[in-house]
């Protein structure tokens, strides 16, 4: 199946009013006309309003980096799905490894967050991935399946509406990327798990994340089950991010040719 590719930037806790404006104007200026792939940026919550305006009328979709598992009320510091929707967020990251690691988010928390996003009409980008110790112990498949299973269990038939991001924790921000073969192997496991849960598994994009950059994107995106990227560091540099988008658009074109859909 020729799934549309998605390149999502994860700005993490970076940016300023001035830097966001410069980055987005460079991206808007550099985006190829009729880019074949979808593009999104997941920005820090205080900048949602600013970036909503900056991307308006462009093909860049707005995303957030986290969402509360509660609807509202006495949850100091949290941001609800309805609030994200108020600012036009199309996507929200849930279960990023930095949230799991530094904020103790459990699989159940992540599943509840995905549920709140879906209920608000926002696509959750569900992040899964093993640590280096888990990989070395041969637990990669078990860990990612467990993480995804919680989300599948909580979300029933809506599961075909999510995006999955496989991000090996040891590859995030380290400059150490999974090889295309290593990534594809895990993506195939996740695809099979989705296929057991929904007849629409083929349309769920599975992104790769972890030190994706302009030099390695094309090779990763050529894999049959790698449908795009969740890009951290390289999404903060307009030229790097644009090159990754170009690689995804080229891969999209190739996939269309192979499947005879033009
Ligand atoms: P990185 O981050 O591209 O800087 O490795 C990816 C992510 O954490 O989403």
PDB file of C-alpha atoms in Angstrom, residues 1-186:
ATOM      1  CA  UNK A   1       0.000   0.000   0.000  1.00  0.00           C
ATOM      2  CA  UNK A   2       1.218   3.469  -0.867  1.00  0.00           C
ATOM      3  CA  UNK A   3       0.861   5.284   2.438  1.00  0.00           C
ATOM      4  CA  UNK A   4       1.543   9.013   2.340  1.00  0.00           C
ATOM      5  CA  UNK A   5       4.834   9.773   4.066  1.00  0.00           C
ATOM      6  CA  UNK A   6       4.842  12.083   7.089  1.00  0.00           C
ATOM      7  CA  UNK A   7       7.811  14.066   8.370  1.00  0.00           C
ATOM      8  CA  UNK A   8       7.146  15.467  11.841  1.00  0.00           C
ATOM      9  CA  UNK A   9       9.581  17.762  13.624  1.00  0.00           C
ATOM     10  CA  UNK A  10       9.810  17.448  17.391  1.00  0.00           C
ATOM     11  CA  UNK A  11      11.178  20.738  18.626  1.00  0.00           C
ATOM     12  CA  UNK A  12      11.346  19.466  22.233  1.00  0.00           C
ATOM     13  CA  UNK A  13      12.049  22.340  24.693  1.00  0.00           C
ATOM     14  CA  UNK A  14      13.623  24.596  22.085  1.00  0.00           C
ATOM     15  CA  UNK A  15      12.554  27.797  20.405  1.00  0.00           C
ATOM     16  CA  UNK A  16      11.699  31.423  21.058  1.00  0.00           C
ATOM     17  CA  UNK A  17       9.288  33.825  19.393  1.00  0.00           C
ATOM     18  CA  UNK A  18      12.097  35.096  17.161  1.00  0.00           C
ATOM     19  CA  UNK A  19      13.656  31.695  16.397  1.00  0.00           C
ATOM     20  CA  UNK A  20      10.270  30.113  15.588  1.00  0.00           C
ATOM     21  CA  UNK A  21       9.451  32.870  13.159  1.00  0.00           C
ATOM     22  CA  UNK A  22      12.814  32.555  11.408  1.00  0.00           C
ATOM     23  CA  UNK A  23      12.604  28.759  11.208  1.00  0.00           C
ATOM     24  CA  UNK A  24       9.052  28.667   9.874  1.00  0.00           C
ATOM     25  CA  UNK A  25       9.602  31.382   7.339  1.00  0.00           C
ATOM     26  CA  UNK A  26      12.644  29.482   6.029  1.00  0.00           C
ATOM     27  CA  UNK A  27      10.609  26.274   5.905  1.00  0.00           C
ATOM     28  CA  UNK A  28       7.717  27.935   4.111  1.00  0.00           C
ATOM     29  CA  UNK A  29      10.065  29.495   1.595  1.00  0.00           C
ATOM     30  CA  UNK A  30      11.942  26.244   1.005  1.00  0.00           C
ATOM     31  CA  UNK A  31       9.082  23.757   0.824  1.00  0.00           C
ATOM     32  CA  UNK A  32       8.819  22.403  -2.695  1.00  0.00           C
ATOM     33  CA  UNK A  33       5.573  23.214  -4.492  1.00  0.00           C
ATOM     34  CA  UNK A  34       3.243  20.270  -4.146  1.00  0.00           C
ATOM     35  CA  UNK A  35       5.565  18.309  -1.821  1.00  0.00           C
ATOM     36  CA  UNK A  36       4.335  14.752  -1.934  1.00  0.00           C
ATOM     37  CA  UNK A  37       4.789  14.140   1.782  1.00  0.00           C
ATOM     38  CA  UNK A  38       2.926  15.527   4.770  1.00  0.00           C
ATOM     39  CA  UNK A  39       4.825  17.826   7.154  1.00  0.00           C
ATOM     40  CA  UNK A  40       4.171  18.722  10.793  1.00  0.00           C
ATOM     41  CA  UNK A  41       5.949  20.462  13.649  1.00  0.00           C
ATOM     42  CA  UNK A  42       5.357  19.553  17.310  1.00  0.00           C
ATOM     43  CA  UNK A  43       6.055  22.710  19.279  1.00  0.00           C
ATOM     44  CA  UNK A  44       6.221  23.670  22.981  1.00  0.00           C
ATOM     45  CA  UNK A  45       2.732  24.495  24.316  1.00  0.00           C
ATOM     46  CA  UNK A  46       3.306  28.254  24.828  1.00  0.00           C
ATOM     47  CA  UNK A  47       4.066  28.639  21.126  1.00  0.00           C
ATOM     48  CA  UNK A  48       0.954  26.905  19.787  1.00  0.00           C
ATOM     49  CA  UNK A  49      -0.831  30.193  19.109  1.00  0.00           C
ATOM     50  CA  UNK A  50       2.186  31.757  17.433  1.00  0.00           C
ATOM     51  CA  UNK A  51       2.910  28.734  15.267  1.00  0.00           C
ATOM     52  CA  UNK A  52      -0.770  28.292  14.383  1.00  0.00           C
ATOM     53  CA  UNK A  53      -0.545  31.725  12.755  1.00  0.00           C
ATOM     54  CA  UNK A  54       2.875  31.111  11.212  1.00  0.00           C
ATOM     55  CA  UNK A  55       1.810  27.875   9.460  1.00  0.00           C
ATOM     56  CA  UNK A  56      -1.617  29.082   8.414  1.00  0.00           C
ATOM     57  CA  UNK A  57      -2.114  28.758   4.657  1.00  0.00           C
ATOM     58  CA  UNK A  58       0.929  26.470   4.366  1.00  0.00           C
ATOM     59  CA  UNK A  59       1.071  22.670   4.106  1.00  0.00           C
ATOM     60  CA  UNK A  60       2.735  22.494   7.540  1.00  0.00           C
ATOM     61  CA  UNK A  61       0.471  20.988  10.199  1.00  0.00           C
ATOM     62  CA  UNK A  62       0.609  22.001  13.840  1.00  0.00           C
ATOM     63  CA  UNK A  63       1.413  19.484  16.561  1.00  0.00           C
ATOM     64  CA  UNK A  64       1.925  19.451  20.314  1.00  0.00           C
ATOM     65  CA  UNK A  65       4.360  17.381  22.357  1.00  0.00           C
ATOM     66  CA  UNK A  66       2.103  16.056  25.106  1.00  0.00           C
ATOM     67  CA  UNK A  67      -1.528  16.042  26.214  1.00  0.00           C
ATOM     68  CA  UNK A  68      -3.229  15.455  29.537  1.00  0.00           C
ATOM     69  CA  UNK A  69      -5.111  12.236  30.161  1.00  0.00           C
ATOM     70  CA  UNK A  70      -7.727  14.334  31.975  1.00  0.00           C
ATOM     71  CA  UNK A  71     -10.439  16.491  30.448  1.00  0.00           C
ATOM     72  CA  UNK A  72      -9.974  19.462  32.760  1.00  0.00           C
ATOM     73  CA  UNK A  73      -9.924  20.622  36.354  1.00  0.00           C
ATOM     74  CA  UNK A  74      -7.354  20.539  39.147  1.00  0.00           C
ATOM     75  CA  UNK A  75      -4.317  19.322  37.185  1.00  0.00           C
ATOM     76  CA  UNK A  76      -1.794  22.139  37.533  1.00  0.00           C
ATOM     77  CA  UNK A  77       0.539  22.464  34.601  1.00  0.00           C
ATOM     78  CA  UNK A  78      -1.380  20.140  32.292  1.00  0.00           C
ATOM     79  CA  UNK A  79      -2.823  20.939  28.868  1.00  0.00           C
ATOM     80  CA  UNK A  80      -6.000  19.219  27.692  1.00  0.00           C
ATOM     81  CA  UNK A  81      -6.804  17.866  24.249  1.00  0.00           C
ATOM     82  CA  UNK A  82      -9.606  20.415  23.912  1.00  0.00           C
ATOM     83  CA  UNK A  83      -7.103  23.220  24.540  1.00  0.00           C
ATOM     84  CA  UNK A  84      -4.813  21.834  21.832  1.00  0.00           C
ATOM     85  CA  UNK A  85      -7.747  21.624  19.480  1.00  0.00           C
ATOM     86  CA  UNK A  86      -8.598  25.277  20.214  1.00  0.00           C
ATOM     87  CA  UNK A  87      -5.266  26.170  18.621  1.00  0.00           C
ATOM     88  CA  UNK A  88      -5.734  23.950  15.602  1.00  0.00           C
ATOM     89  CA  UNK A  89      -3.374  21.129  16.607  1.00  0.00           C
ATOM     90  CA  UNK A  90      -3.630  18.221  14.138  1.00  0.00           C
ATOM     91  CA  UNK A  91      -1.141  15.963  15.923  1.00  0.00           C
ATOM     92  CA  UNK A  92       0.158  15.360  19.423  1.00  0.00           C
ATOM     93  CA  UNK A  93       3.081  13.223  20.508  1.00  0.00           C
ATOM     94  CA  UNK A  94       2.208  10.750  23.253  1.00  0.00           C
ATOM     95  CA  UNK A  95       4.613   8.532  25.155  1.00  0.00           C
ATOM     96  CA  UNK A  96       7.813  10.108  23.924  1.00  0.00           C
ATOM     97  CA  UNK A  97      10.666   8.323  25.704  1.00  0.00           C
ATOM     98  CA  UNK A  98      11.635  11.580  27.445  1.00  0.00           C
ATOM     99  CA  UNK A  99       8.133  11.699  28.963  1.00  0.00           C
ATOM    100  CA  UNK A 100       8.308   8.024  29.929  1.00  0.00           C
ATOM    101  CA  UNK A 101      11.808   8.409  31.384  1.00  0.00           C
ATOM    102  CA  UNK A 102      11.705  11.801  33.123  1.00  0.00           C
ATOM    103  CA  UNK A 103       8.012  12.017  33.991  1.00  0.00           C
ATOM    104  CA  UNK A 104       7.307   8.393  34.810  1.00  0.00           C
ATOM    105  CA  UNK A 105       4.627   7.940  32.163  1.00  0.00           C
ATOM    106  CA  UNK A 106       3.396   4.359  32.121  1.00  0.00           C
ATOM    107  CA  UNK A 107       1.985   2.413  29.176  1.00  0.00           C
ATOM    108  CA  UNK A 108      -1.478   2.982  30.680  1.00  0.00           C
ATOM    109  CA  UNK A 109      -0.900   6.755  30.893  1.00  0.00           C
ATOM    110  CA  UNK A 110       0.201   6.822  27.267  1.00  0.00           C
ATOM    111  CA  UNK A 111      -2.854   4.806  26.204  1.00  0.00           C
ATOM    112  CA  UNK A 112      -5.154   7.223  28.074  1.00  0.00           C
ATOM    113  CA  UNK A 113      -3.483  10.213  26.433  1.00  0.00           C
ATOM    114  CA  UNK A 114      -3.923   8.665  22.985  1.00  0.00           C
ATOM    115  CA  UNK A 115      -7.580   8.127  23.815  1.00  0.00           C
ATOM    116  CA  UNK A 116      -8.092  11.780  24.807  1.00  0.00           C
ATOM    117  CA  UNK A 117      -6.401  12.981  21.630  1.00  0.00           C
ATOM    118  CA  UNK A 118      -8.522  10.744  19.408  1.00  0.00           C
ATOM    119  CA  UNK A 119     -11.707  11.822  21.176  1.00  0.00           C
ATOM    120  CA  UNK A 120     -10.788  15.447  20.425  1.00  0.00           C
ATOM    121  CA  UNK A 121     -10.116  14.692  16.761  1.00  0.00           C
ATOM    122  CA  UNK A 122      -6.330  15.044  17.133  1.00  0.00           C
ATOM    123  CA  UNK A 123      -4.050  12.342  15.746  1.00  0.00           C
ATOM    124  CA  UNK A 124      -1.804  10.913  18.444  1.00  0.00           C
ATOM    125  CA  UNK A 125       1.725  10.047  17.352  1.00  0.00           C
ATOM    126  CA  UNK A 126       2.336   7.141  19.715  1.00  0.00           C
ATOM    127  CA  UNK A 127       6.034   6.738  20.486  1.00  0.00           C
ATOM    128  CA  UNK A 128       7.484   3.335  21.341  1.00  0.00           C
ATOM    129  CA  UNK A 129      11.061   2.151  21.635  1.00  0.00           C
ATOM    130  CA  UNK A 130      13.527   0.123  23.631  1.00  0.00           C
ATOM    131  CA  UNK A 131      16.501   1.283  25.697  1.00  0.00           C
ATOM    132  CA  UNK A 132      20.003   0.101  24.916  1.00  0.00           C
ATOM    133  CA  UNK A 133      19.900  -2.320  27.860  1.00  0.00           C
ATOM    134  CA  UNK A 134      16.628  -3.775  26.583  1.00  0.00           C
ATOM    135  CA  UNK A 135      18.039  -4.188  23.074  1.00  0.00           C
ATOM    136  CA  UNK A 136      21.163  -5.862  24.386  1.00  0.00           C
ATOM    137  CA  UNK A 137      19.015  -8.196  26.479  1.00  0.00           C
ATOM    138  CA  UNK A 138      17.110  -9.210  23.326  1.00  0.00           C
ATOM    139  CA  UNK A 139      13.897  -7.590  24.583  1.00  0.00           C
ATOM    140  CA  UNK A 140      13.279  -5.091  21.779  1.00  0.00           C
ATOM    141  CA  UNK A 141      10.276  -6.846  20.286  1.00  0.00           C
ATOM    142  CA  UNK A 142       8.734  -7.574  23.658  1.00  0.00           C
ATOM    143  CA  UNK A 143       9.076  -3.956  24.824  1.00  0.00           C
ATOM    144  CA  UNK A 144       7.657  -2.265  21.727  1.00  0.00           C
ATOM    145  CA  UNK A 145       4.819  -4.782  21.503  1.00  0.00           C
ATOM    146  CA  UNK A 146       3.943  -4.193  25.157  1.00  0.00           C
ATOM    147  CA  UNK A 147       3.943  -0.417  24.666  1.00  0.00           C
ATOM    148  CA  UNK A 148       1.747  -0.591  21.571  1.00  0.00           C
ATOM    149  CA  UNK A 149      -0.558  -3.247  23.066  1.00  0.00           C
ATOM    150  CA  UNK A 150      -1.642  -0.859  25.820  1.00  0.00           C
ATOM    151  CA  UNK A 151      -2.686   1.725  23.233  1.00  0.00           C
ATOM    152  CA  UNK A 152      -4.458  -0.868  21.067  1.00  0.00           C
ATOM    153  CA  UNK A 153      -6.306  -2.252  24.074  1.00  0.00           C
ATOM    154  CA  UNK A 154      -7.545   1.179  25.194  1.00  0.00           C
ATOM    155  CA  UNK A 155      -8.507   2.445  21.762  1.00  0.00           C
ATOM    156  CA  UNK A 156     -10.342  -0.415  20.054  1.00  0.00           C
ATOM    157  CA  UNK A 157     -11.484   0.271  16.521  1.00  0.00           C
ATOM    158  CA  UNK A 158     -10.028   3.836  16.570  1.00  0.00           C
ATOM    159  CA  UNK A 159      -6.555   2.312  16.433  1.00  0.00           C
ATOM    160  CA  UNK A 160      -6.392   2.766  12.663  1.00  0.00           C
ATOM    161  CA  UNK A 161      -6.501   6.548  13.268  1.00  0.00           C
ATOM    162  CA  UNK A 162      -3.179   6.740  15.116  1.00  0.00           C
ATOM    163  CA  UNK A 163       0.361   7.281  13.906  1.00  0.00           C
ATOM    164  CA  UNK A 164       3.079   5.120  15.467  1.00  0.00           C
ATOM    165  CA  UNK A 165       6.669   6.307  15.900  1.00  0.00           C
ATOM    166  CA  UNK A 166       9.390   3.750  16.560  1.00  0.00           C
ATOM    167  CA  UNK A 167      12.178   5.547  18.379  1.00  0.00           C
ATOM    168  CA  UNK A 168      14.924   3.374  19.809  1.00  0.00           C
ATOM    169  CA  UNK A 169      15.910   5.279  22.956  1.00  0.00           C
ATOM    170  CA  UNK A 170      19.607   4.661  22.290  1.00  0.00           C
ATOM    171  CA  UNK A 171      19.327   6.475  18.962  1.00  0.00           C
ATOM    172  CA  UNK A 172      17.634   9.644  20.238  1.00  0.00           C
ATOM    173  CA  UNK A 173      19.909  12.672  20.201  1.00  0.00           C
ATOM    174  CA  UNK A 174      22.969  10.420  20.175  1.00  0.00           C
ATOM    175  CA  UNK A 175      23.911  10.544  16.503  1.00  0.00           C
ATOM    176  CA  UNK A 176      23.609   6.755  16.555  1.00  0.00           C
ATOM    177  CA  UNK A 177      20.869   5.713  14.122  1.00  0.00           C
ATOM    178  CA  UNK A 178      19.289   2.304  13.808  1.00  0.00           C
ATOM    179  CA  UNK A 179      20.325   0.763  10.512  1.00  0.00           C
ATOM    180  CA  UNK A 180      17.524   0.711   7.937  1.00  0.00           C
ATOM    181  CA  UNK A 181      17.362  -3.070   8.415  1.00  0.00           C
ATOM    182  CA  UNK A 182      17.150  -2.832  12.211  1.00  0.00           C
ATOM    183  CA  UNK A 183      14.401  -0.246  11.957  1.00  0.00           C
ATOM    184  CA  UNK A 184      12.468  -2.135   9.266  1.00  0.00           C
ATOM    185  CA  UNK A 185      12.567  -5.289  11.371  1.00  0.00           C
ATOM    186  CA  UNK A 186      10.843  -3.524  14.279  1.00  0.00           C
TER     187      UNK A 186
END
